[in-house]
Short mmCIF file of C-alpha atoms and ligand atoms in Angstrom, two decimals:
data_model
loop_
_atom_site.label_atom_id
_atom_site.label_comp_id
_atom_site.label_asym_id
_atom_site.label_seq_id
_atom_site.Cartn_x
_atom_site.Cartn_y
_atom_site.Cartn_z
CA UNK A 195 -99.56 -44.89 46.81
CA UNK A 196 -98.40 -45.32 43.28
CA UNK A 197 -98.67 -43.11 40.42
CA UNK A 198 -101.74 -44.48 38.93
CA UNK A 199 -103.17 -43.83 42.38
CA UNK A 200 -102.70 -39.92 42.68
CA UNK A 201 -100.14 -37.39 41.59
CA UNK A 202 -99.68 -34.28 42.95
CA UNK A 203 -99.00 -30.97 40.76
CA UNK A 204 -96.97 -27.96 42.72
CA UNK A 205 -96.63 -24.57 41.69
CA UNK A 206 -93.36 -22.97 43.01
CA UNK A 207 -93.87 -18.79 42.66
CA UNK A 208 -92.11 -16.94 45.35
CA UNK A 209 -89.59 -15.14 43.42
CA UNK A 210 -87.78 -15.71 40.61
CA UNK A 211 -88.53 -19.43 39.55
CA UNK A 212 -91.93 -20.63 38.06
CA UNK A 213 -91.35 -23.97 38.83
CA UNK A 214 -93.86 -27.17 38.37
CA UNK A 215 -93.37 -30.51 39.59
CA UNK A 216 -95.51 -33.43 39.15
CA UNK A 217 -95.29 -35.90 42.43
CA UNK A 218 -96.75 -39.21 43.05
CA UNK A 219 -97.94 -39.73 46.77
CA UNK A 220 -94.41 -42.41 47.27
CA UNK A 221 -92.80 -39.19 46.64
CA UNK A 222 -91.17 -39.89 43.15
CA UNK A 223 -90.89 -37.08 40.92
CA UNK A 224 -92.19 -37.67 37.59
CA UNK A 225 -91.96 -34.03 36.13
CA UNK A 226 -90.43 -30.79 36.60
CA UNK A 227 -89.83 -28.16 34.68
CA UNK A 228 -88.41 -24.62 36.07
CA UNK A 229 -88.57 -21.08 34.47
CA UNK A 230 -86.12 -18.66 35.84
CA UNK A 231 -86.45 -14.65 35.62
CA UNK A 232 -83.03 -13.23 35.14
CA UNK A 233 -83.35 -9.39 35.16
CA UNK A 234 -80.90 -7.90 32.68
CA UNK A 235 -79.97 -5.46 35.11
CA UNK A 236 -80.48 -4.74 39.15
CA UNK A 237 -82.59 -6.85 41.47
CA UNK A 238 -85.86 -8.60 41.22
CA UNK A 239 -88.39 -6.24 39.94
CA UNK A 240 -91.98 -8.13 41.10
CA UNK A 241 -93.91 -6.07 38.34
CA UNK A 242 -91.41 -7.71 35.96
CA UNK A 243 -91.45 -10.74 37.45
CA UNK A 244 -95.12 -11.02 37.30
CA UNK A 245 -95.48 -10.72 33.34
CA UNK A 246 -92.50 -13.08 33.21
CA UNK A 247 -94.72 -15.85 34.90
CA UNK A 248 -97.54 -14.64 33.12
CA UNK A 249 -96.06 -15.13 30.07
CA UNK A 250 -94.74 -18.68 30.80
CA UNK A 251 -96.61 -20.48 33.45
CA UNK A 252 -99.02 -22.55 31.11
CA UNK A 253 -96.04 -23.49 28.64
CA UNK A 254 -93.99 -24.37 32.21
CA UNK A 255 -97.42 -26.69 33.38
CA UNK A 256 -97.65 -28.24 30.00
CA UNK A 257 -94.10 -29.20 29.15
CA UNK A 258 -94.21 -30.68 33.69
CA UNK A 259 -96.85 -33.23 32.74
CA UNK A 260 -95.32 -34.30 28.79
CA UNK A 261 -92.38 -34.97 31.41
CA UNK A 262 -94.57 -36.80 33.71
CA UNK A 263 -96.51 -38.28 30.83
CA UNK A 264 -99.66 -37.65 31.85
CA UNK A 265 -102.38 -35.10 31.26
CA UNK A 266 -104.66 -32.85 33.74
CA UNK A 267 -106.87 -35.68 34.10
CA UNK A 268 -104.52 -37.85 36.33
CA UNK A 269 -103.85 -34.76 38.85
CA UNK A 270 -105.47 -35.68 41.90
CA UNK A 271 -103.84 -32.90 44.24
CA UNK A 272 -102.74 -29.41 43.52
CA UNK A 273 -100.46 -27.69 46.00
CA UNK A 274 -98.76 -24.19 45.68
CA UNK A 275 -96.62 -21.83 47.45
CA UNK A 276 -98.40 -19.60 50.02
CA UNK A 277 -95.45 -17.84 52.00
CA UNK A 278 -93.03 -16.28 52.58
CA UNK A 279 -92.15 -14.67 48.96
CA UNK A 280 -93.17 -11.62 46.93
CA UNK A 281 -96.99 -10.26 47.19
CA UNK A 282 -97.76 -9.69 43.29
CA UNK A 283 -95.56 -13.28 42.46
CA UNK A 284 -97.54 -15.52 44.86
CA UNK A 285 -100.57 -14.34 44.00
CA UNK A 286 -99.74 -15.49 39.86
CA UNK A 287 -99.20 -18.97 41.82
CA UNK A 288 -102.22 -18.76 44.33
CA UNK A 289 -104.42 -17.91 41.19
CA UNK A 290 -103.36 -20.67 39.18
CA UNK A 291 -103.63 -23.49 41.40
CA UNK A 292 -107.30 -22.03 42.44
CA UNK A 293 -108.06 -21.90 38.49
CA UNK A 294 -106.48 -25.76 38.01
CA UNK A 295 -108.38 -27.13 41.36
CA UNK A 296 -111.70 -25.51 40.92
CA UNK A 297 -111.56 -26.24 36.78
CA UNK A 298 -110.26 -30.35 37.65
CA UNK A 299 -112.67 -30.55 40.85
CA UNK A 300 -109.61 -31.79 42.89
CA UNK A 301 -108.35 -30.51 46.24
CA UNK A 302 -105.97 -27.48 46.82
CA UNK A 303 -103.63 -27.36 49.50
CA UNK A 304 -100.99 -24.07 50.42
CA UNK A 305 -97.53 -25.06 51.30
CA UNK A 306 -94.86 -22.93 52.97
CA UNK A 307 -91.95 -22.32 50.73
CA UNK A 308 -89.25 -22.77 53.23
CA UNK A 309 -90.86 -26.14 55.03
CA UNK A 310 -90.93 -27.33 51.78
CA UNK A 311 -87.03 -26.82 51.02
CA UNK A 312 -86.55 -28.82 54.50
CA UNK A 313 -89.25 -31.40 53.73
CA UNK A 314 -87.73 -32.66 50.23
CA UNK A 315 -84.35 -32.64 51.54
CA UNK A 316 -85.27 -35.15 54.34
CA UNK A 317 -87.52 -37.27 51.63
CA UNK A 318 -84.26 -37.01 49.18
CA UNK A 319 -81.43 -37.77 51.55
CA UNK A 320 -83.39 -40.35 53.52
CA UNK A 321 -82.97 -38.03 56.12
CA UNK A 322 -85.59 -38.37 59.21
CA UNK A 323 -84.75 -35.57 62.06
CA UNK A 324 -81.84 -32.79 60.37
CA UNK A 325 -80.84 -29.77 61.63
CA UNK A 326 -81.45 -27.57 58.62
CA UNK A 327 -78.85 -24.41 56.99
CA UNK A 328 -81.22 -22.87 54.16
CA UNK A 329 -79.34 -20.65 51.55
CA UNK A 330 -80.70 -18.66 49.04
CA UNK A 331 -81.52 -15.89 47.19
CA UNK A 332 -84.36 -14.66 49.48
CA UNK A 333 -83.64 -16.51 52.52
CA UNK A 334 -80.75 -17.59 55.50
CA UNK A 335 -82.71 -19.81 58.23
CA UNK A 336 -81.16 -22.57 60.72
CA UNK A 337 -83.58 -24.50 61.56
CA UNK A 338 -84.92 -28.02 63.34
CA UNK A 339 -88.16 -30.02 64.34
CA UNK A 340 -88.77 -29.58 68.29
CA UNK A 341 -92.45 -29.06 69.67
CA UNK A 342 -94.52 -29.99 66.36
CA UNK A 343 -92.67 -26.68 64.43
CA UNK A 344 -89.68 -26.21 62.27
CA UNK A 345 -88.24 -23.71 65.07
CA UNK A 346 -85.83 -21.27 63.90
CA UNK A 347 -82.34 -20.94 65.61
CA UNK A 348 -80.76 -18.74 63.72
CA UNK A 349 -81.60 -16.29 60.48
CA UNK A 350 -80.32 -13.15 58.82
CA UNK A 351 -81.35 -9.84 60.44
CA UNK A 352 -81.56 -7.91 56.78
CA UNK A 353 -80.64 -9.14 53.44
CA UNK A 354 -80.13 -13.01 52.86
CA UNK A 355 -76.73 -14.74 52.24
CA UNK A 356 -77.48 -15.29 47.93
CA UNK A 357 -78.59 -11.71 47.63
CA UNK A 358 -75.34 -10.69 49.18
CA UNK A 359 -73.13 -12.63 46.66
CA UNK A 360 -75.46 -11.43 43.53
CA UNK A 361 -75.51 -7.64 44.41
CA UNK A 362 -71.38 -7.87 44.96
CA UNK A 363 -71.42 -10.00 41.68
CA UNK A 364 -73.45 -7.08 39.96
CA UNK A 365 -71.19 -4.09 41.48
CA UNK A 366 -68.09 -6.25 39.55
CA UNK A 367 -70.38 -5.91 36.55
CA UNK A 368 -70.83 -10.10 36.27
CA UNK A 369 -74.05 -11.16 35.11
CA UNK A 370 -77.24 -12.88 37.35
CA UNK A 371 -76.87 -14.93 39.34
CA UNK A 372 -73.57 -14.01 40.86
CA UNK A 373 -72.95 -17.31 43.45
CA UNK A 374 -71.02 -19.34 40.58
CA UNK A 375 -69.28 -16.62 39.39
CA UNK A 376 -67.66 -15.34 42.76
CA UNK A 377 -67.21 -19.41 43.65
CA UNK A 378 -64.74 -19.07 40.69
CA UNK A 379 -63.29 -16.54 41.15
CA UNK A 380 -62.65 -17.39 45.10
CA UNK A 381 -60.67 -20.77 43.82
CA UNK A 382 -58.14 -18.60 41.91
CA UNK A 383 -57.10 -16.44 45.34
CA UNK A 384 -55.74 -17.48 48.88
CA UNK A 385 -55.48 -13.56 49.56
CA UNK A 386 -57.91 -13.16 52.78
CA UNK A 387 -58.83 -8.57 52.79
CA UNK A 388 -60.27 -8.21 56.77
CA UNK A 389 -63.97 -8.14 56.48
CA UNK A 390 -67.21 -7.34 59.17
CA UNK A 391 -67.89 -10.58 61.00
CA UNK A 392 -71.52 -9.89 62.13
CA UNK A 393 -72.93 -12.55 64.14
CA UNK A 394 -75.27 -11.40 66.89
CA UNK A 395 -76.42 -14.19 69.25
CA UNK A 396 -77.70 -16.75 66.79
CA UNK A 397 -78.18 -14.34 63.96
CA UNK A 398 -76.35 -12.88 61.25
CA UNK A 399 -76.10 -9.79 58.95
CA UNK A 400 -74.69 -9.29 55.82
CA UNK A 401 -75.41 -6.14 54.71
CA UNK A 402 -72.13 -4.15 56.26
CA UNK A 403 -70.31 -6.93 55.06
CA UNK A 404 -71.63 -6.27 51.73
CA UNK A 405 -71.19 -2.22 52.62
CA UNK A 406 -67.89 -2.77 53.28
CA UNK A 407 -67.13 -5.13 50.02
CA UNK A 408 -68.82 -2.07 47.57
CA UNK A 409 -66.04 0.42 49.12
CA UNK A 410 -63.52 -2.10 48.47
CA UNK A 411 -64.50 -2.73 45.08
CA UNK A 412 -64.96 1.12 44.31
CA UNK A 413 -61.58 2.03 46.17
CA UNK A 414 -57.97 3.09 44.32
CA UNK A 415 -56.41 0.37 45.53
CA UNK A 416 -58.78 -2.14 44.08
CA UNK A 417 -56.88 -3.52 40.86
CA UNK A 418 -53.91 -2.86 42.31
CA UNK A 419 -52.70 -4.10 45.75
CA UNK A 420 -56.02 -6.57 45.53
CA UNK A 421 -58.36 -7.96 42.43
CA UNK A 422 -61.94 -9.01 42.46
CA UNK A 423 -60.68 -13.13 43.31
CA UNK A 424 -59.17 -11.47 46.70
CA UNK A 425 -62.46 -9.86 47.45
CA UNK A 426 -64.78 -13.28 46.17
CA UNK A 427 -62.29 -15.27 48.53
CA UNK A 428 -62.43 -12.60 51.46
CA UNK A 429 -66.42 -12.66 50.91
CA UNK A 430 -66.70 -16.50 50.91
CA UNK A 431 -64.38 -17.14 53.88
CA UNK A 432 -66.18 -14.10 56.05
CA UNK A 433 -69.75 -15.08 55.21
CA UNK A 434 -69.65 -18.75 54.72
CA UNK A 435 -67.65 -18.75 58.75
CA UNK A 436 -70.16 -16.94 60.00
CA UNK A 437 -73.29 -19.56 58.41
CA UNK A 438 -70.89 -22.24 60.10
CA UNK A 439 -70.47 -21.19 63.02
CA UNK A 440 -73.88 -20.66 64.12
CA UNK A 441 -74.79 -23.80 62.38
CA UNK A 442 -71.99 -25.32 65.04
CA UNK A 443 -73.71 -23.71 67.82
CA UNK A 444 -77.47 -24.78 66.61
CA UNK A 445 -75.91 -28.39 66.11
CA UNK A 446 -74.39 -28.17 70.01
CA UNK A 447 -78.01 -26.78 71.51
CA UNK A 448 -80.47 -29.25 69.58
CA UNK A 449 -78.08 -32.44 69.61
CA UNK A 450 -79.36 -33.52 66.19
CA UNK A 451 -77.65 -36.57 64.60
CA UNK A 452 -78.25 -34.87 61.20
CA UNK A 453 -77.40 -31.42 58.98
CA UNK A 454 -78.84 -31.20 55.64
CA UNK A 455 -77.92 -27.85 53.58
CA UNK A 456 -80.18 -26.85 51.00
CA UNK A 457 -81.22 -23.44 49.02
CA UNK A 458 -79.40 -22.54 45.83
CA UNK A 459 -76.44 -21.19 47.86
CA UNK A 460 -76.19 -25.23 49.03
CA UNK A 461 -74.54 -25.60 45.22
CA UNK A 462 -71.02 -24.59 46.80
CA UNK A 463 -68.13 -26.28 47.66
CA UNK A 464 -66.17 -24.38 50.38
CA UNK A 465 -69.86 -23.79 52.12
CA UNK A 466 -70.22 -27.34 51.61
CA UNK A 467 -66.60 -28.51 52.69
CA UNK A 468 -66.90 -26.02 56.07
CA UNK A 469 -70.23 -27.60 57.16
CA UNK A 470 -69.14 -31.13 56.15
CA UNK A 471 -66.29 -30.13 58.82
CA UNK A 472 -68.26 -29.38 61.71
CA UNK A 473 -70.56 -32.39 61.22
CA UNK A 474 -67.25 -34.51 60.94
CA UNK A 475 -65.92 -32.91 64.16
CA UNK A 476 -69.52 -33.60 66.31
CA UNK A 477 -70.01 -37.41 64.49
CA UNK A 478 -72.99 -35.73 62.79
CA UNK A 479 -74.23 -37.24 59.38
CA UNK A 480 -73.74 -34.51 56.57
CA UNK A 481 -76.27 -34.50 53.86
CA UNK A 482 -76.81 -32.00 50.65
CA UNK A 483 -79.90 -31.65 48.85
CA UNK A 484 -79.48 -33.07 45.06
CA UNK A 485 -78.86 -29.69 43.56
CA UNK A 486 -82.00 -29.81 40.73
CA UNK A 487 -84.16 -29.72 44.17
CA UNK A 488 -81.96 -27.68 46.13
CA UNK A 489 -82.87 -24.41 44.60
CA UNK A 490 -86.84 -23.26 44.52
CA UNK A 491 -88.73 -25.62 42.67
CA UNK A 492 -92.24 -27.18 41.98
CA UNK A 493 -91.89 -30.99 43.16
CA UNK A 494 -90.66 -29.50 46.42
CA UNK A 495 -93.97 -27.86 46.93
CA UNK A 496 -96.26 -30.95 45.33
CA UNK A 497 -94.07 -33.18 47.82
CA UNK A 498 -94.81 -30.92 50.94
CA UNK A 499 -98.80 -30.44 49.90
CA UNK A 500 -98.96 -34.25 49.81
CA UNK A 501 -97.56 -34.57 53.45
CA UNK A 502 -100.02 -31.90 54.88
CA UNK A 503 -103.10 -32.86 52.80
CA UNK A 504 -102.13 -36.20 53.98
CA UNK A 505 -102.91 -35.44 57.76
CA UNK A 506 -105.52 -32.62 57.22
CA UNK A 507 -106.67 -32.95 53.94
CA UNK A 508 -107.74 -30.50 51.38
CA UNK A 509 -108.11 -26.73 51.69
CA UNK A 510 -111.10 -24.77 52.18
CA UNK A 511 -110.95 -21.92 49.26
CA UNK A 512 -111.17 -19.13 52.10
CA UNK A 513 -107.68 -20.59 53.50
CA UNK A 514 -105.76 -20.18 49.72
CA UNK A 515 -105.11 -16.56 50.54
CA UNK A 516 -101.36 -15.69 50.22
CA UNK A 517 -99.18 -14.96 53.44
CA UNK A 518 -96.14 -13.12 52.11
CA UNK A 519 -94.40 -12.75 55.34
CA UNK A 520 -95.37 -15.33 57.54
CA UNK A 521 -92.62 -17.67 59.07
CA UNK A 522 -92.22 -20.92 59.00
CA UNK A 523 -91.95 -21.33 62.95
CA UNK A 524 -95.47 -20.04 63.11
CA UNK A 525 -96.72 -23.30 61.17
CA UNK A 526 -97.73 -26.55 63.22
CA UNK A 527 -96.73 -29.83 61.27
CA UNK A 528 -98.58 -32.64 62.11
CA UNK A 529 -97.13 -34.96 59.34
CA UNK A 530 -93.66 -35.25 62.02
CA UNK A 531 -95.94 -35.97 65.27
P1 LIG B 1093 -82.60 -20.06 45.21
O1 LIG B 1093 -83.10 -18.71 45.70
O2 LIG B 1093 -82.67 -21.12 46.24
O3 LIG B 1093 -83.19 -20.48 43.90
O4 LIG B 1093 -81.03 -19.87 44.93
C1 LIG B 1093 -80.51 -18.85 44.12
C2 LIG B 1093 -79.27 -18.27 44.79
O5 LIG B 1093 -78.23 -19.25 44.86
C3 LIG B 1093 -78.69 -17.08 44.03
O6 LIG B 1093 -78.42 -16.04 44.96
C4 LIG B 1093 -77.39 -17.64 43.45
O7 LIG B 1093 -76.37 -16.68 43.25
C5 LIG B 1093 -76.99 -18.64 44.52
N1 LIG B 1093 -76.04 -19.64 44.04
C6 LIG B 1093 -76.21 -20.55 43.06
N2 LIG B 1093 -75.08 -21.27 42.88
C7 LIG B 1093 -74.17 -20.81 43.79
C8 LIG B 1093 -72.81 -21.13 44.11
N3 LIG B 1093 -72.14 -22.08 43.45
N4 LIG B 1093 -72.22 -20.44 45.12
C9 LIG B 1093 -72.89 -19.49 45.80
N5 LIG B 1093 -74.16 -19.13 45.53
C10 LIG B 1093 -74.79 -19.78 44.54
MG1 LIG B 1094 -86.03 -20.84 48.26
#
């Protein structure tokens, strides 16, 4: 179907990103436009959040379909983020997409932020069956298609892989995000400090790793017989093994022909270069999502609420409510059977 046959309008609003993509049903994007909360100190406050997409989502929807060039009128679909994410941020997104479906007359459809980071990665790298390492600030999921779900292999057990790197990044007083910054820093440095390797089973944690980085970073010694490039080198090699290796072991169980790495944590290069090394190693075709779609963002979400209202069509408006914790293994997706 071509654009003057439908487009699609997503609302991304998890976390930090108001995002909105315009998305014809072929699956070119024709607009998208992404707002980004940056708190000016500490984490993600979702009270601040909130006003921040309060304050910008119309601008963000309006500036989307200039890009598009097209108005309201040629929206035929509007999808939005319904889980996993933040309670008082989804609902901004929920409420909008309700207001733009019921006010336009066109269908709604809820999309699952995390099948929708796998589902434009496979539409953008011509991908058809990947095992899937998702990075990011809120999440740290390994994950492929077997028995009609995205089944999980692996995951964090507390705090995700890009909330690690930003709350070190903050301790060393650098500014939000962190994950560039430390990247850096970790090219200047071949000085590997002993860290806490915590993979149990298929899972990982992060947080003594990031326990352990804080006292390093607040010790006497730090400055001294180690700077802050030893300790963004030491943090990279430690965490970004530990994402590999169970990636390795995911890749060995399912037998998939195909990894695809996506999340904003996908944007770099020694995670990249380690899991281009395993697929290299097991003849595996290596793909990573463009980066302007790796990270959260709006034409993921239109993309993904085409596929399901595709095979099931439309919502009801009783089945719009938000599910802030519900996991993406608990979905069925009939668009793969
Ligand atoms: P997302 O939640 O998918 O939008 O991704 C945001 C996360 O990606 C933040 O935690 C960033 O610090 C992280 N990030 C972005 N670029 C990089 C990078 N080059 N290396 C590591 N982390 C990164
Ligand atoms: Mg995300």
């Amino acid at each position: 179907m071509e654009k003057e046959e439908g487009l699609c309008l997503g609302i991304e609003s998890t976390a930090h990103t108001w995002s909105v993509g315009i998305v014809d049903f072929s699956g070119k994007v024709h607009g998208l436009v992404n707002n980004v909360y940056i708190p000016e100190e500490g984490g993600l406050h979702p009270a601040l959040v909130r006003e921040h997409h309060l304050k910008n989502f119309k601008g963000v929807i309006l500036k989307a379909l200039q890009e598009a060039k097209c108005s309201l009128n040629d929206i035929s679909l509007i999808a939005f983020s319904q889980s996993p994410g933040l309670g008082p941020i989804l609902r901004i997104g929920a409420l909008v997409a309700r207001l733009l479906s019921q006010f336009r007359k066109i269908p709604i459809v809820g999309v699952n932020h995390c099948i929708a980071h796998i589902e434009i990665g496979r539409l953008m790298c011509d991908i058809e069956d990947p095992l899937t390492l998702y990075v990011s600030g809120g999440n740290t999921i390994i994950s492929a298609y077997e028995s009609a779900r995205y089944q999980i292999f692996g995951e964090t057990l507390d705090i995700s892989i890009g909330n690690m790197i930003d709350m070190v990044a903050r301790d060393a007083g650098l500014a939000h995000p962190g994950g560039p910054k430390i990247e850096k820093l970790a090219e200047k440095s071949n000085n590997y400090i002993s860290l806490p390797y915590v993979v149990k089973g298929m899972d990982l944690s992060f947080s003594g790793l990031y326990t352990a980085i804080r006292h390093l970073i607040e010790s006497s010694e730090f400055g001294k017989k180690f700077v802050l490039e030893d300790v963004a080198y030491s943090l990279q090699e430690t965490s970004f093994s530990m994402l590999t290796e169970v990636t390795e072991r995911a890749l060995a169980h399912t037998k998939k022909s195909e990894v695809l790495l996506t999340g904003g944590v996908a944007a770099n290069k020694r995670l990249q270069e380690m899991i281009k090394s395993i697929c290299e190693d097991h003849g595996t075709r290596y793909e990573v999502v463009p980066l302007k779609l790796a990270g959260d963002n709006g034409a993921m979400i239109a993309w993904t609420g085409i596929l399901r209202f595709k095979s099931e069509g439309g919502f009801d408006l009783s089945q719009t409510n938000i599910n802030p914790k519900e996991r993406m293994d608990n979905i069925t997706i009939p668009w793969r059977n």
